Coordinates of C-alpha atoms in Angstrom, one line a residue:
M1 CA -65.1 26.2 -20.2
L2 CA -63.8 26.3 -16.7
F3 CA -61.7 23.2 -16.7
M4 CA -60.2 20.8 -19.2
T5 CA -58.2 23.6 -20.7
K6 CA -55.1 21.4 -21.1
A7 CA -54.4 18.9 -23.8
F8 CA -55.7 15.4 -23.1
I9 CA -53.4 12.5 -22.4
P10 CA -53.6 9.7 -24.9
L11 CA -54.2 6.2 -23.4
F12 CA -50.8 4.8 -24.6
N13 CA -52.5 1.4 -25.0
R14 CA -53.0 1.2 -21.2
I15 CA -56.2 0.4 -19.5
H16 CA -57.0 3.3 -17.2
L17 CA -59.2 3.0 -14.1
I18 CA -62.3 5.1 -14.8
V19 CA -63.5 7.1 -11.8
N20 CA -65.9 10.1 -11.6
N21 CA -65.6 11.6 -8.1
M22 CA -62.5 13.8 -7.8
L23 CA -61.1 17.2 -7.0
L24 CA -60.2 19.0 -10.2
Q25 CA -59.0 22.4 -8.9
F26 CA -58.8 24.4 -5.7
K27 CA -58.4 28.2 -5.8
L28 CA -58.1 30.8 -3.2
S29 CA -57.0 34.4 -2.7
N30 CA -56.7 37.0 0.0
Y31 CA -56.3 34.3 2.7
R32 CA -53.4 34.3 5.2
S33 CA -50.2 34.5 3.0
F34 CA -52.1 34.2 -0.3
K35 CA -52.8 37.7 -1.7
D36 CA -53.5 37.1 -5.4
P37 CA -55.4 34.1 -6.8
V38 CA -53.6 30.8 -6.8
S39 CA -54.7 27.4 -8.0
L40 CA -53.9 23.8 -7.1
D41 CA -54.8 22.0 -10.3
F42 CA -55.3 18.2 -10.6
E43 CA -55.9 18.1 -14.3
A44 CA -53.0 16.2 -15.9
C45 CA -50.9 17.8 -18.6
S46 CA -50.1 16.2 -22.0
I47 CA -46.9 14.4 -20.9
K48 CA -46.2 10.7 -21.1
E49 CA -44.3 9.7 -18.0
H50 CA -45.9 7.6 -15.2
T51 CA -49.3 7.2 -16.9
E52 CA -50.3 5.0 -13.9
N53 CA -50.4 8.1 -11.8
V54 CA -53.5 9.4 -13.5
F55 CA -57.2 8.5 -13.5
F56 CA -59.0 8.4 -16.8
S57 CA -62.4 10.0 -16.4
K58 CA -65.3 11.3 -18.3
C59 CA -67.4 14.4 -18.0
G60 CA -70.4 13.5 -20.1
S61 CA -68.9 12.6 -23.4
L62 CA -65.7 14.4 -22.8
P63 CA -62.7 12.4 -21.5
T64 CA -59.9 13.8 -19.4
N65 CA -57.2 12.6 -17.1
I66 CA -56.9 13.6 -13.4
L67 CA -53.8 13.3 -11.2
K68 CA -53.9 10.9 -8.3
S69 CA -51.5 12.8 -6.2
I70 CA -49.6 16.1 -5.9
T71 CA -46.5 16.7 -3.8
V72 CA -46.0 20.2 -2.5
L73 CA -42.5 21.6 -1.9
G74 CA -41.5 25.0 -0.5
A75 CA -39.3 26.8 1.9
N76 CA -40.3 27.4 5.5
S77 CA -43.1 30.0 5.8
S78 CA -43.8 29.8 2.0
G79 CA -47.5 29.1 2.6
K80 CA -47.8 25.3 2.5
S81 CA -49.7 25.0 5.7
N82 CA -51.9 28.0 4.8
L83 CA -52.9 26.2 1.6
F84 CA -54.1 23.3 3.7
K85 CA -55.8 25.6 6.2
G86 CA -57.6 27.3 3.3
F87 CA -59.1 24.1 2.0
D88 CA -59.9 22.9 5.5
L89 CA -61.7 26.2 6.2
M90 CA -63.8 25.9 3.0
R91 CA -64.6 22.3 3.8
Y92 CA -65.7 23.2 7.3
M93 CA -67.9 26.1 6.2
V94 CA -69.7 24.1 3.6
I95 CA -70.5 21.4 6.1
N96 CA -71.2 23.5 9.2
S97 CA -71.9 27.1 8.6
A98 CA -75.7 26.6 8.4
R99 CA -75.6 24.9 11.8
E100 CA -73.5 27.5 13.7
S101 CA -74.5 30.9 14.8
S102 CA -72.4 34.0 15.0
L103 CA -72.0 33.3 18.7
T104 CA -71.0 29.6 18.3
K105 CA -68.9 29.5 15.2
T106 CA -65.4 28.2 15.6
Y107 CA -63.7 29.3 12.4
H108 CA -61.8 32.5 11.7
I109 CA -61.1 34.0 8.3
E110 CA -57.8 35.9 8.0
P111 CA -57.2 38.0 4.9
F112 CA -53.8 38.8 3.6
S113 CA -52.7 41.5 6.1
L114 CA -49.5 42.8 4.6
S115 CA -51.2 45.0 2.0
T116 CA -53.6 47.9 2.3
E117 CA -55.3 46.6 -0.9
T118 CA -56.5 43.4 0.8
E119 CA -56.6 43.8 4.5
N120 CA -60.3 44.9 4.6
K121 CA -61.5 42.8 1.7
P122 CA -63.2 39.3 1.8
S123 CA -61.3 36.1 1.2
H124 CA -62.0 34.0 -1.9
F125 CA -62.4 30.2 -2.0
E126 CA -63.4 28.0 -5.0
C127 CA -63.4 24.3 -5.7
T128 CA -64.1 22.5 -9.0
M129 CA -65.0 18.9 -8.5
M130 CA -66.4 16.0 -10.5
I131 CA -69.3 14.1 -8.9
D132 CA -70.9 11.3 -10.9
T133 CA -69.7 12.6 -14.3
I134 CA -71.0 16.1 -13.5
V135 CA -68.5 18.9 -12.9
Y136 CA -69.4 21.5 -10.3
R137 CA -67.6 24.8 -9.7
Y138 CA -68.6 26.2 -6.3
G139 CA -67.1 29.2 -4.5
F140 CA -67.7 32.1 -2.2
K141 CA -66.1 35.3 -0.9
C142 CA -66.5 36.1 2.8
D143 CA -65.1 37.7 5.9
N144 CA -65.8 37.1 9.5
K145 CA -69.0 39.1 9.4
E146 CA -70.8 38.0 6.2
V147 CA -70.8 36.2 2.9
H148 CA -70.2 38.8 0.2
S149 CA -70.9 36.5 -2.7
E150 CA -71.5 32.8 -3.5
W151 CA -71.9 30.9 -6.7
L152 CA -72.5 27.4 -8.1
Y153 CA -72.1 26.3 -11.7
M154 CA -72.3 22.9 -13.3
I155 CA -71.0 21.4 -16.5
V156 CA -73.1 18.7 -18.1
K157 CA -71.4 17.3 -21.2
R158 CA -69.6 20.4 -22.7
R159 CA -71.8 23.3 -21.6
E160 CA -71.7 25.2 -18.3
E161 CA -74.9 26.2 -16.6
T162 CA -75.3 28.6 -13.7
V163 CA -77.3 27.1 -10.8
F164 CA -77.3 30.2 -8.5
I165 CA -75.5 33.4 -7.9
R166 CA -75.7 35.2 -4.5
T167 CA -74.5 38.8 -3.8
K168 CA -74.8 39.3 -0.1
N169 CA -78.6 38.9 0.6
S170 CA -79.6 39.0 -3.0
Y171 CA -80.1 35.7 -4.8
E172 CA -80.7 34.6 -8.3
I173 CA -81.7 31.0 -9.2
V174 CA -80.6 30.8 -12.8
K175 CA -81.0 27.2 -13.7
R176 CA -84.3 26.1 -15.0
F177 CA -86.0 24.0 -12.3
A178 CA -89.6 23.0 -11.9
T179 CA -91.6 26.0 -10.5
D180 CA -92.4 24.3 -7.1
F181 CA -88.7 23.4 -6.6
K182 CA -87.5 26.8 -7.6
N183 CA -89.9 28.4 -5.1
K184 CA -88.6 26.1 -2.4
L185 CA -85.0 27.2 -3.2
M186 CA -86.1 30.9 -3.0
M187 CA -87.8 30.3 0.3
L188 CA -84.6 28.8 1.7
T189 CA -82.8 32.0 0.9
E190 CA -84.9 33.6 3.7
L191 CA -83.5 31.1 6.1
T192 CA -79.9 31.8 5.2
R193 CA -78.0 34.1 7.7
P194 CA -75.7 36.7 6.3
D195 CA -72.7 34.8 7.7
A196 CA -73.8 31.3 6.5
L197 CA -73.4 29.7 3.2
Y198 CA -76.5 29.2 1.1
L199 CA -75.2 25.8 -0.1
S200 CA -74.8 24.7 3.5
V201 CA -78.5 25.7 4.2
L202 CA -79.6 23.8 1.1
A203 CA -77.8 20.7 2.3
Q204 CA -79.5 21.0 5.7
F205 CA -82.8 20.8 3.9
N206 CA -81.8 17.8 1.8
I207 CA -81.6 19.6 -1.5
D208 CA -80.0 16.9 -3.6
I209 CA -77.5 19.0 -5.5
A210 CA -76.3 20.6 -2.3
T211 CA -76.1 17.3 -0.3
Q212 CA -74.0 15.8 -3.1
I213 CA -71.5 18.6 -2.9
S214 CA -71.5 18.7 1.0
N215 CA -71.0 14.9 1.1
W216 CA -68.1 15.3 -1.3
F217 CA -66.4 17.8 1.0
A218 CA -67.0 15.6 4.0
K219 CA -65.0 12.8 2.3
N220 CA -62.0 15.0 2.2
I221 CA -59.6 14.7 5.2
V222 CA -57.0 17.3 6.1
Y223 CA -54.4 15.7 8.3
A224 CA -52.4 18.6 9.8
E225 CA -51.2 18.7 13.4
P226 CA -53.6 16.0 14.5
N227 CA -53.9 14.9 18.2
L228 CA -52.1 11.6 18.2
D229 CA -54.5 9.9 20.6
D230 CA -57.5 11.0 18.7
A231 CA -56.0 9.8 15.4
I232 CA -55.1 6.4 16.9
N233 CA -58.7 6.1 18.3
Y234 CA -60.0 6.9 14.8
T235 CA -57.9 4.0 13.4
S236 CA -59.0 1.7 16.1
E237 CA -62.7 2.4 15.3
L238 CA -62.1 1.5 11.7
L239 CA -60.6 -1.9 12.7
A240 CA -64.1 -3.0 13.7
D241 CA -64.9 -3.2 10.0
P242 CA -63.4 -6.3 8.3
V243 CA -62.7 -4.3 5.1
Y244 CA -60.6 -1.7 6.9
Y245 CA -59.1 -4.4 9.1
S246 CA -57.8 -6.4 6.2
L247 CA -56.3 -3.5 4.3
L248 CA -54.7 -1.9 7.4
N249 CA -53.0 -5.1 8.4
E250 CA -51.9 -5.8 4.8
I251 CA -50.1 -2.5 4.8
I252 CA -48.7 -2.9 8.3
E253 CA -47.3 -6.3 7.3
K254 CA -45.4 -4.8 4.4
S255 CA -44.1 -1.8 6.4
D256 CA -41.4 -3.6 8.4
L257 CA -42.5 -2.0 11.7
G258 CA -41.4 -5.0 13.9
F259 CA -44.9 -6.3 14.3
T260 CA -47.2 -8.0 11.7
A261 CA -50.7 -6.7 12.6
I262 CA -52.7 -4.7 15.0
E263 CA -56.1 -5.3 16.5
R264 CA -58.5 -3.9 19.1
V265 CA -58.1 -5.0 22.7
N266 CA -60.9 -4.3 25.2
E267 CA -59.9 -3.3 28.7
K268 CA -62.5 -2.8 31.4
Q269 CA -62.2 0.2 33.6
P270 CA -64.5 2.2 36.0
D271 CA -66.8 4.7 34.3
K272 CA -65.0 7.7 35.8
K273 CA -61.7 7.0 34.2
L274 CA -63.1 6.7 30.6
P275 CA -64.4 9.3 28.1
N276 CA -68.1 9.5 27.5
K277 CA -67.8 8.2 23.9
T278 CA -66.6 4.7 24.9
S279 CA -69.3 1.9 24.9
K280 CA -70.7 0.5 28.1
G281 CA -69.8 -3.1 29.0
P282 CA -71.3 -5.5 31.6
G283 CA -71.3 -4.6 35.3
G284 CA -71.6 -0.9 34.9
Q285 CA -68.2 -0.5 33.3
R286 CA -67.1 0.9 30.0
S287 CA -64.9 -0.9 27.5
K288 CA -61.8 1.2 26.6
I289 CA -60.6 0.3 23.2
K290 CA -56.8 -0.1 22.9
L291 CA -54.7 -1.3 20.1
G292 CA -52.4 -4.3 20.5
A293 CA -49.6 -5.1 18.1
H294 CA -48.8 -8.7 17.1
H295 CA -45.3 -9.8 17.9
T296 CA -43.9 -13.3 17.4
K297 CA -42.2 -15.0 20.3
Y298 CA -39.4 -17.5 19.4
D299 CA -37.8 -20.3 21.4
A300 CA -34.0 -20.8 21.8
K301 CA -33.8 -22.3 18.3
K302 CA -35.5 -19.3 16.7
R303 CA -38.7 -21.2 16.1
P304 CA -42.0 -19.2 16.4
I305 CA -44.1 -20.5 19.3
E306 CA -46.8 -17.9 19.9
I307 CA -48.2 -14.4 19.1
V308 CA -47.6 -11.8 21.8
F309 CA -49.7 -8.7 22.1
L310 CA -47.9 -5.5 23.0
E311 CA -49.9 -2.3 23.7
L312 CA -49.3 0.2 20.9
S313 CA -49.3 3.4 23.0
K314 CA -46.9 1.9 25.7
D315 CA -44.6 -0.5 23.9
E316 CA -44.2 0.7 20.3
S317 CA -42.1 3.6 19.0
S318 CA -43.4 7.0 18.4
G319 CA -42.8 6.5 14.7
A320 CA -45.0 3.4 14.7
Q321 CA -47.7 5.2 16.6
K322 CA -47.7 8.0 14.1
L323 CA -48.0 5.6 11.2
I324 CA -50.9 3.8 12.7
A325 CA -52.6 7.1 13.4
L326 CA -52.0 8.1 9.8
L327 CA -53.2 4.8 8.3
G328 CA -56.8 5.1 9.6
P329 CA -57.8 8.3 7.8
M330 CA -55.6 7.4 4.8
I331 CA -57.3 4.0 4.3
K332 CA -60.7 5.6 4.8
V333 CA -60.0 7.8 1.8
L334 CA -58.6 5.0 -0.3
I335 CA -61.7 2.8 0.3
E336 CA -64.4 5.5 0.1
G337 CA -62.8 8.1 -2.2
G338 CA -62.0 11.7 -1.4
T339 CA -58.8 13.7 -1.1
F340 CA -56.3 13.2 1.7
W341 CA -54.2 16.3 2.6
I342 CA -51.1 15.5 4.6
D343 CA -49.1 18.5 5.9
D344 CA -45.4 18.0 7.0
F345 CA -45.4 14.3 5.7
D346 CA -41.7 13.9 6.3
A347 CA -42.1 14.6 10.0
I348 CA -44.6 11.8 10.4
I349 CA -43.0 8.7 9.0
H350 CA -39.8 7.2 7.4
P351 CA -38.9 8.1 3.8
Y352 CA -39.4 4.5 2.6
I353 CA -42.9 4.4 4.1
I354 CA -43.6 7.8 2.5
T355 CA -42.7 6.2 -0.9
M356 CA -45.1 3.3 -0.1
V357 CA -48.0 5.6 0.8
M358 CA -47.5 7.5 -2.4
G359 CA -47.4 4.2 -4.2
L360 CA -50.8 3.2 -2.7
F361 CA -52.5 6.3 -4.1
N362 CA -50.8 6.0 -7.5
S363 CA -51.8 2.3 -7.7
D364 CA -54.8 0.9 -9.6
K365 CA -55.0 -2.1 -7.2
Y366 CA -55.4 -0.1 -4.0
N367 CA -56.9 3.1 -5.3
K368 CA -60.1 2.1 -7.1
N369 CA -62.5 4.9 -6.0
G370 CA -60.8 8.1 -7.1
A371 CA -58.8 8.8 -3.9
Q372 CA -56.3 11.6 -4.2
L373 CA -53.4 12.8 -2.2
V374 CA -51.9 16.2 -1.5
A375 CA -48.7 15.9 0.6
V376 CA -46.0 18.2 1.7
S377 CA -42.8 16.2 1.3
Y378 CA -39.1 16.6 0.4
N379 CA -38.5 12.9 -0.1
Q380 CA -36.1 12.5 -3.1
Q381 CA -37.3 9.0 -3.8
I382 CA -40.8 10.3 -4.3
L383 CA -39.7 13.0 -6.8
K384 CA -38.2 10.3 -9.0
K385 CA -41.6 8.5 -9.2
L386 CA -43.8 11.5 -9.9
R387 CA -44.8 13.2 -13.1
R388 CA -43.6 16.7 -13.7
D389 CA -47.2 18.0 -13.3
Q390 CA -47.5 16.3 -9.9
I391 CA -44.7 18.4 -8.4
V392 CA -45.8 21.8 -7.1
F393 CA -43.7 24.6 -5.6
L394 CA -44.7 27.3 -3.2
N395 CA -42.8 30.5 -3.1
K396 CA -43.1 33.8 -1.2
D397 CA -42.3 37.1 -2.8
P398 CA -40.5 40.0 -1.1
Y399 CA -43.8 41.4 -0.1
G400 CA -44.9 38.3 1.9
A401 CA -47.3 36.9 -0.7
S402 CA -47.3 33.2 -1.5
S403 CA -47.7 31.7 -5.0
I404 CA -48.1 28.2 -6.5
T405 CA -46.5 26.8 -9.6
A406 CA -46.4 23.3 -10.9
L407 CA -43.0 22.2 -12.2
Y408 CA -44.2 21.4 -15.7
I409 CA -46.1 24.7 -16.0
F410 CA -43.2 26.7 -14.6
N411 CA -40.7 25.1 -17.0
P412 CA -42.1 22.8 -19.7
G413 CA -38.5 22.5 -21.0
V414 CA -37.6 20.3 -18.0
R415 CA -37.2 16.8 -19.5
S416 CA -39.0 13.7 -18.1
N417 CA -35.6 12.1 -17.3
A418 CA -34.2 15.2 -15.6
I419 CA -32.7 14.7 -12.1
I420 CA -35.4 16.8 -10.5
D421 CA -34.3 16.3 -6.9
K422 CA -30.9 17.6 -7.7
G423 CA -32.3 20.5 -9.6
Y424 CA -34.6 21.4 -6.8
L425 CA -31.8 21.4 -4.2
Q426 CA -29.8 23.7 -6.5
G427 CA -32.7 26.1 -6.5
Q428 CA -33.5 25.7 -10.2
Y429 CA -37.3 25.6 -9.7
G430 CA -37.8 27.7 -6.6
G431 CA -39.4 26.5 -3.4
V432 CA -36.1 26.6 -1.4
P433 CA -35.0 29.1 1.3
N434 CA -33.1 32.0 -0.2
I435 CA -30.2 32.2 2.3
S436 CA -27.1 32.0 0.1
D437 CA -27.1 35.8 -0.5
L438 CA -27.5 36.5 3.1
F439 CA -24.4 34.6 4.1
N440 CA -22.6 35.1 0.7
L441 CA -22.7 31.3 0.1
D442 CA -22.7 29.4 -3.2
L443 CA -25.3 26.8 -2.3
K444 CA -26.7 26.2 -5.8
N445 CA -23.4 24.9 -7.3
N446 CA -22.5 22.5 -4.5
P447 CA -25.3 22.2 -1.9
G448 CA -23.7 19.2 -0.2
K449 CA -20.2 20.7 0.3
N450 CA -21.6 24.1 1.1
G451 CA -23.9 22.6 3.8
I452 CA -20.7 21.8 5.7
E453 CA -19.2 25.2 5.0
T454 CA -22.5 26.8 6.1
A455 CA -22.2 25.1 9.5
K456 CA -18.6 26.3 9.8
K457 CA -19.4 29.9 8.9
M458 CA -22.4 29.9 11.3
H459 CA -20.1 28.7 14.0
N460 CA -17.7 31.5 13.3
L461 CA -20.5 34.0 13.4
N462 CA -21.2 33.0 16.9

């Protein structure tokens, strides 16, 4: 068995939301700062705290529990962004590698370059996901010139079956398909370029098993260093749908941003001043979509008299703009399912709103379609509301290689009532900068006091 290796969580007399389209595991190796195989695992451990933070699911007749969210912690340059880039690269290749040529492709694969063992070897990516009660394990090894190997397995009920195995330009269709269908699959191997994924080609020709996996990857959104204007435009497009409009404004109303709602406002401008993607309006002009924020105007006696619209991009704070930009893709995932990857979460929005966002993903009310969250955050309030298997640390060894360890796997002896945020700041679990030895400081015993002392000593060094 390739997953479900942990003990199952009992139901604790609680009704779990049953969903069957989720990420179970992401693995990679020899990519950027990751030399050896690492794994981000969403299968829940057999611990009892915060049972609302897991989905109950079934693979055939076999039940299991899947985490709704994972929070990633780590020192600067520990590999957090590389983890996100690795998943984003795999996602992109599955969706696009069949469409691109060696001359037009936009992605670049970077092996771990600090070792002679790996610098000339292919990078390795693998995802295990559940789609409509079937578990798929799909992966590949590749470099910038070619795909060295590719594989697809599926688990129906308890037994794993091999669908196909590829070794460079040699293919084996293992699963028993009808003869005509198997012949079609073999014919499509002839159309697969050495640097393209076979699964991507199959999806282009509407092979059902491949389109399911490709569509699953397409629902995943990696939100890392986005262009703010593009992200806000994405949110504004979603506002045209009443379902998205309702949920977006429900969250905004509860976020204490100073305004109660947002909506699209059309502004007519000459064609030349607008991008090609905007829609044409009457009179040869295009309608530029802007977002207006609802503010309440009051009279001298503090009585509300009217709603005033202020333009989001001009009149609202950068923090409010970042949140609106974030809410679009986040709500897209909450409503349609998928995994939302947010790098550098703390730099985007206020800690209280971070807690709210985590609560949305861990909620049965708002998260009904198997949406999952992977977020880089150091918010102490979040850590208090997470299970021990939802907290993951990234560390980098002296040789420059990153590793991933979940808190509960790293130290099962950590109690559920432990003050995890304090232990983390004291360096008990890793994932913090190792600077105390460099400056001969005792940061672990008293990080607050020594933070001040550090500033003093750094001043003296100058």
